[in-house]
């Protein structure tokens, strides 16, 4: 497990070295808009589960789990 974590960190650093900063800004903007949409959906439909969120937004199940976890950690949901 530790080796996989080290590999992921190394890969992340490699990606950051070749990624255009403008693309990172666009991604961050998209993620912020998606978070706002999820918060709004939660207010409309009540608590969301990962499968329902994935279906409503078109993002993957893994992405919806990450997003719900992130918003819960930040006390936004």
CSV table of N, CA, C and O in Angstrom, one decimal:
chain,number,residue,atom,x,y,z
A,1,UNK,N,0.8,-1.2,0.0
A,1,UNK,CA,0.0,0.0,0.0
A,1,UNK,C,0.9,1.2,0.0
A,1,UNK,O,0.6,2.2,-0.7
A,2,UNK,N,1.9,1.3,0.8
A,2,UNK,CA,2.8,2.5,0.9
A,2,UNK,C,3.4,2.7,-0.5
A,2,UNK,O,3.6,3.9,-0.9
A,3,UNK,N,3.8,1.7,-1.2
A,3,UNK,CA,4.5,1.9,-2.5
A,3,UNK,C,3.5,2.5,-3.5
A,3,UNK,O,3.8,3.3,-4.2
A,4,UNK,N,2.2,2.0,-3.4
A,4,UNK,CA,1.2,2.6,-4.3
A,4,UNK,C,1.0,4.1,-4.0
A,4,UNK,O,0.9,4.9,-4.9
A,5,UNK,N,1.0,4.5,-2.8
A,5,UNK,CA,0.9,5.9,-2.4
A,5,UNK,C,2.1,6.7,-2.9
A,5,UNK,O,1.9,7.7,-3.5
A,6,UNK,N,3.3,6.1,-2.8
A,6,UNK,CA,4.5,6.8,-3.3
A,6,UNK,C,4.4,7.0,-4.8
A,6,UNK,O,4.7,8.0,-5.3
A,7,UNK,N,3.9,5.9,-5.5
A,7,UNK,CA,3.8,6.0,-6.9
A,7,UNK,C,2.8,7.0,-7.3
A,7,UNK,O,3.0,7.7,-8.3
A,8,UNK,N,1.7,7.1,-6.6
A,8,UNK,CA,0.6,8.1,-6.9
A,8,UNK,C,1.2,9.5,-6.8
A,8,UNK,O,0.9,10.4,-7.6
A,9,UNK,N,1.9,9.8,-5.7
A,9,UNK,CA,2.5,11.1,-5.5
A,9,UNK,C,3.5,11.4,-6.6
A,9,UNK,O,3.4,12.5,-7.1
A,10,UNK,N,4.3,10.5,-7.0
A,10,UNK,CA,5.2,10.7,-8.1
A,10,UNK,C,4.5,11.0,-9.4
A,10,UNK,O,4.9,11.9,-10.1
A,11,UNK,N,3.5,10.2,-9.6
A,11,UNK,CA,2.7,10.5,-10.8
A,11,UNK,C,2.0,11.8,-10.8
A,11,UNK,O,2.0,12.5,-11.8
A,12,UNK,N,1.5,12.2,-9.7
A,12,UNK,CA,0.9,13.5,-9.5
A,12,UNK,C,1.9,14.7,-9.8
A,12,UNK,O,1.6,15.6,-10.5
A,13,UNK,N,3.1,14.5,-9.3
A,13,UNK,CA,4.1,15.5,-9.5
A,13,UNK,C,4.5,15.6,-11.0
A,13,UNK,O,4.7,16.6,-11.6
A,14,UNK,N,4.5,14.4,-11.7
A,14,UNK,CA,4.8,14.4,-13.1
A,14,UNK,C,3.8,15.1,-13.9
A,14,UNK,O,4.0,15.8,-14.8
A,15,UNK,N,2.5,14.8,-13.5
A,15,UNK,CA,1.4,15.5,-14.2
A,15,UNK,C,1.4,17.0,-14.0
A,15,UNK,O,1.2,17.7,-15.0
A,16,UNK,N,1.7,17.4,-12.8
A,16,UNK,CA,1.8,18.8,-12.6
A,16,UNK,C,2.9,19.5,-13.4
A,16,UNK,O,2.8,20.6,-13.8
A,17,UNK,N,4.0,18.8,-13.7
A,17,UNK,CA,5.1,19.3,-14.4
A,17,UNK,C,4.8,19.5,-15.9
A,17,UNK,O,5.3,20.4,-16.5
A,18,UNK,N,3.8,18.7,-16.4
A,18,UNK,CA,3.5,18.9,-17.8
A,18,UNK,C,2.1,19.5,-18.1
A,18,UNK,O,1.7,19.7,-19.2
A,19,UNK,N,1.4,19.8,-17.0
A,19,UNK,CA,0.1,20.4,-17.2
A,19,UNK,C,0.1,21.9,-17.4
A,19,UNK,O,0.8,22.5,-16.6
A,20,UNK,N,-0.6,22.3,-18.3
A,20,UNK,CA,-0.7,23.8,-18.5
A,20,UNK,C,-1.5,24.4,-17.4
A,20,UNK,O,-2.6,24.0,-17.0
A,21,UNK,N,-0.9,25.5,-16.8
A,21,UNK,CA,-1.6,26.1,-15.6
A,21,UNK,C,-3.0,26.6,-16.0
A,21,UNK,O,-3.9,26.6,-15.2
A,22,UNK,N,-3.2,27.0,-17.3
A,22,UNK,CA,-4.5,27.5,-17.7
A,22,UNK,C,-5.6,26.3,-17.6
A,22,UNK,O,-6.7,26.5,-17.3
A,23,UNK,N,-5.1,25.1,-17.9
A,23,UNK,CA,-6.0,24.0,-17.8
A,23,UNK,C,-6.4,23.7,-16.4
A,23,UNK,O,-7.5,23.3,-16.1
A,24,UNK,N,-5.4,23.8,-15.5
A,24,UNK,CA,-5.7,23.6,-14.0
A,24,UNK,C,-6.7,24.6,-13.6
A,24,UNK,O,-7.6,24.3,-12.8
A,25,UNK,N,-6.7,25.9,-14.0
A,25,UNK,CA,-7.6,26.9,-13.6
A,25,UNK,C,-9.0,26.5,-14.2
A,25,UNK,O,-10.0,26.6,-13.4
A,26,UNK,N,-9.1,26.0,-15.4
A,26,UNK,CA,-10.4,25.6,-16.0
A,26,UNK,C,-10.9,24.4,-15.2
A,26,UNK,O,-12.1,24.4,-14.9
A,27,UNK,N,-10.1,23.5,-14.8
A,27,UNK,CA,-10.6,22.4,-14.1
A,27,UNK,C,-11.1,22.8,-12.7
A,27,UNK,O,-12.2,22.4,-12.3
A,28,UNK,N,-10.4,23.7,-12.0
A,28,UNK,CA,-10.8,24.2,-10.7
A,28,UNK,C,-12.1,24.9,-10.9
A,28,UNK,O,-13.0,24.8,-10.0
A,29,UNK,N,-12.3,25.7,-11.9
A,29,UNK,CA,-13.6,26.4,-12.2
A,29,UNK,C,-14.7,25.4,-12.4
A,29,UNK,O,-15.8,25.6,-11.8
A,30,UNK,N,-14.4,24.4,-13.2
A,30,UNK,CA,-15.5,23.4,-13.4
A,30,UNK,C,-15.8,22.7,-12.1
A,30,UNK,O,-17.0,22.4,-11.9
A,31,UNK,N,-14.8,22.3,-11.3
A,31,UNK,CA,-15.1,21.6,-10.1
A,31,UNK,C,-15.9,22.5,-9.2
A,31,UNK,O,-16.9,22.0,-8.5
A,32,UNK,N,-15.6,23.7,-9.1
A,32,UNK,CA,-16.4,24.7,-8.3
A,32,UNK,C,-17.9,24.8,-8.7
A,32,UNK,O,-18.8,24.7,-7.9
A,33,UNK,N,-18.1,24.8,-10.0
A,33,UNK,CA,-19.4,24.9,-10.6
A,33,UNK,C,-20.2,23.6,-10.3
A,33,UNK,O,-21.4,23.6,-9.9
A,34,UNK,N,-19.5,22.5,-10.4
A,34,UNK,CA,-20.1,21.2,-10.1
A,34,UNK,C,-20.4,21.1,-8.6
A,34,UNK,O,-21.5,20.6,-8.3
A,35,UNK,N,-19.6,21.5,-7.8
A,35,UNK,CA,-19.9,21.5,-6.3
A,35,UNK,C,-21.1,22.4,-6.0
A,35,UNK,O,-22.0,22.0,-5.3
A,36,UNK,N,-21.2,23.5,-6.6
A,36,UNK,CA,-22.4,24.4,-6.5
A,36,UNK,C,-23.7,23.7,-6.9
A,36,UNK,O,-24.7,23.8,-6.3
A,37,UNK,N,-23.5,23.0,-8.1
A,37,UNK,CA,-24.7,22.2,-8.6
A,37,UNK,C,-25.1,21.1,-7.6
A,37,UNK,O,-26.3,20.9,-7.4
A,38,UNK,N,-24.2,20.4,-7.1
A,38,UNK,CA,-24.5,19.3,-6.1
A,38,UNK,C,-25.1,19.9,-4.9
A,38,UNK,O,-26.1,19.3,-4.4
A,39,UNK,N,-24.6,21.0,-4.4
A,39,UNK,CA,-25.2,21.6,-3.2
A,39,UNK,C,-26.7,22.0,-3.5
A,39,UNK,O,-27.5,21.8,-2.7
A,40,UNK,N,-26.9,22.6,-4.6
A,40,UNK,CA,-28.2,23.0,-5.0
A,40,UNK,C,-29.1,21.8,-5.2
A,40,UNK,O,-30.3,21.8,-4.7
A,41,UNK,N,-28.6,20.7,-5.8
A,41,UNK,CA,-29.4,19.5,-5.9
A,41,UNK,C,-29.8,18.9,-4.6
A,41,UNK,O,-30.9,18.4,-4.4
A,42,UNK,N,-28.8,19.0,-3.7
A,42,UNK,CA,-29.0,18.4,-2.3
A,42,UNK,C,-30.1,19.2,-1.6
A,42,UNK,O,-31.0,18.6,-0.9
A,43,UNK,N,-30.2,20.5,-1.8
A,43,UNK,CA,-31.3,21.3,-1.2
A,43,UNK,C,-32.6,21.0,-1.8
A,43,UNK,O,-33.6,21.0,-1.2
A,44,UNK,N,-32.6,20.7,-3.1
A,44,UNK,CA,-33.9,20.4,-3.8
A,44,UNK,C,-34.3,18.9,-3.5
A,44,UNK,O,-35.5,18.7,-3.3
A,45,UNK,N,-33.4,18.0,-3.6
A,45,UNK,CA,-33.8,16.6,-3.5
A,45,UNK,C,-33.5,15.9,-2.2
A,45,UNK,O,-33.9,14.8,-2.0
A,46,UNK,N,-32.8,16.6,-1.3
A,46,UNK,CA,-32.4,16.0,0.0
A,46,UNK,C,-31.1,15.4,-0.2
A,46,UNK,O,-30.4,15.5,-1.2
A,47,UNK,N,-30.7,14.6,0.8
A,47,UNK,CA,-29.4,13.9,0.8
A,47,UNK,C,-29.2,13.1,-0.5
A,47,UNK,O,-30.2,12.4,-0.9
A,48,UNK,N,-28.1,13.2,-1.1
A,48,UNK,CA,-27.8,12.4,-2.3
A,48,UNK,C,-26.9,11.2,-2.0
A,48,UNK,O,-26.0,11.3,-1.2
A,49,UNK,N,-27.1,10.2,-2.7
A,49,UNK,CA,-26.2,9.0,-2.6
A,49,UNK,C,-25.3,9.0,-3.9
A,49,UNK,O,-25.7,9.7,-4.9
A,50,UNK,N,-24.2,8.4,-3.8
A,50,UNK,CA,-23.3,8.4,-5.0
A,50,UNK,C,-23.9,8.0,-6.3
A,50,UNK,O,-23.6,8.6,-7.3
A,51,UNK,N,-24.7,6.9,-6.3
A,51,UNK,CA,-25.3,6.4,-7.5
A,51,UNK,C,-26.3,7.5,-8.1
A,51,UNK,O,-26.3,7.7,-9.3
A,52,UNK,N,-27.1,8.1,-7.3
A,52,UNK,CA,-28.0,9.1,-7.7
A,52,UNK,C,-27.3,10.3,-8.3
A,52,UNK,O,-27.7,10.9,-9.3
A,53,UNK,N,-26.2,10.7,-7.6
A,53,UNK,CA,-25.5,11.9,-8.0
A,53,UNK,C,-24.8,11.5,-9.4
A,53,UNK,O,-24.8,12.4,-10.3
A,54,UNK,N,-24.2,10.4,-9.5
A,54,UNK,CA,-23.6,10.0,-10.8
A,54,UNK,C,-24.6,10.0,-11.9
A,54,UNK,O,-24.3,10.5,-13.0
A,55,UNK,N,-25.8,9.5,-11.7
A,55,UNK,CA,-26.8,9.5,-12.7
A,55,UNK,C,-27.3,10.9,-13.1
A,55,UNK,O,-27.4,11.2,-14.2
A,56,UNK,N,-27.5,11.8,-12.1
A,56,UNK,CA,-28.0,13.1,-12.3
A,56,UNK,C,-26.9,14.0,-13.0
A,56,UNK,O,-27.3,14.9,-13.7
A,57,UNK,N,-25.7,13.8,-12.7
A,57,UNK,CA,-24.6,14.7,-13.2
A,57,UNK,C,-23.8,14.1,-14.4
A,57,UNK,O,-23.2,14.9,-15.1
A,58,UNK,N,-23.9,12.8,-14.5
A,58,UNK,CA,-23.1,12.2,-15.6
A,58,UNK,C,-21.7,11.9,-15.3
A,58,UNK,O,-20.9,11.5,-16.1
A,59,UNK,N,-21.3,12.1,-14.0
A,59,UNK,CA,-19.9,11.8,-13.6
A,59,UNK,C,-19.9,10.4,-13.2
A,59,UNK,O,-20.9,9.8,-12.9
A,60,UNK,N,-18.7,9.9,-13.0
A,60,UNK,CA,-18.5,8.5,-12.6
A,60,UNK,C,-18.9,8.3,-11.2
A,60,UNK,O,-19.0,9.2,-10.4
A,61,UNK,N,-19.1,7.0,-10.8
A,61,UNK,CA,-19.4,6.7,-9.4
A,61,UNK,C,-18.3,7.1,-8.5
A,61,UNK,O,-18.5,7.6,-7.5
A,62,UNK,N,-17.1,6.8,-9.0
A,62,UNK,CA,-15.9,7.2,-8.2
A,62,UNK,C,-15.8,8.7,-8.0
A,62,UNK,O,-15.6,9.2,-6.9
A,63,UNK,N,-16.1,9.4,-9.1
A,63,UNK,CA,-16.1,10.9,-9.0
A,63,UNK,C,-17.2,11.4,-8.0
A,63,UNK,O,-17.0,12.3,-7.3
A,64,UNK,N,-18.4,10.8,-8.1
A,64,UNK,CA,-19.5,11.2,-7.2
A,64,UNK,C,-19.2,10.9,-5.8
A,64,UNK,O,-19.5,11.7,-4.9
A,65,UNK,N,-18.5,9.7,-5.5
A,65,UNK,CA,-18.1,9.4,-4.1
A,65,UNK,C,-17.1,10.4,-3.6
A,65,UNK,O,-17.2,10.9,-2.5
A,66,UNK,N,-16.2,10.8,-4.5
A,66,UNK,CA,-15.1,11.8,-4.1
A,66,UNK,C,-15.8,13.1,-3.8
A,66,UNK,O,-15.5,13.8,-2.8
A,67,UNK,N,-16.7,13.5,-4.7
A,67,UNK,CA,-17.3,14.9,-4.5
A,67,UNK,C,-18.2,14.9,-3.3
A,67,UNK,O,-18.1,15.9,-2.5
A,68,UNK,N,-19.0,13.9,-3.0
A,68,UNK,CA,-19.8,13.9,-1.8
A,68,UNK,C,-19.0,13.9,-0.6
A,68,UNK,O,-19.2,14.6,0.4
A,69,UNK,N,-17.9,13.1,-0.6
A,69,UNK,CA,-17.0,13.1,0.6
A,69,UNK,C,-16.3,14.4,0.8
A,69,UNK,O,-16.3,14.9,1.9
A,70,UNK,N,-15.9,15.1,-0.3
A,70,UNK,CA,-15.2,16.4,-0.2
A,70,UNK,C,-16.2,17.4,0.4
A,70,UNK,O,-15.9,18.2,1.3
A,71,UNK,N,-17.4,17.4,-0.1
A,71,UNK,CA,-18.4,18.4,0.3
A,71,UNK,C,-18.8,18.2,1.8
A,71,UNK,O,-19.0,19.1,2.5
A,72,UNK,N,-18.9,16.9,2.2
A,72,UNK,CA,-19.2,16.6,3.6
A,72,UNK,C,-18.1,17.0,4.5
A,72,UNK,O,-18.3,17.5,5.6
A,73,UNK,N,-16.8,16.7,4.1
A,73,UNK,CA,-15.7,17.1,4.9
A,73,UNK,C,-15.6,18.6,5.1
A,73,UNK,O,-15.2,19.1,6.2
A,74,UNK,N,-16.0,19.4,4.1
A,74,UNK,CA,-16.0,20.8,4.1
A,74,UNK,C,-17.3,21.4,4.7
A,74,UNK,O,-17.5,22.6,4.7
A,75,UNK,N,-18.2,20.5,5.2
A,75,UNK,CA,-19.5,20.9,5.8
A,75,UNK,C,-20.3,21.8,4.9
A,75,UNK,O,-21.0,22.7,5.3
A,76,UNK,N,-20.3,21.4,3.6
A,76,UNK,CA,-21.1,22.1,2.6
A,76,UNK,C,-22.4,21.4,2.3
A,76,UNK,O,-23.2,21.9,1.7
A,77,UNK,N,-22.5,20.2,2.8
A,77,UNK,CA,-23.7,19.4,2.6
A,77,UNK,C,-24.3,19.1,4.0
A,77,UNK,O,-23.6,18.9,5.0
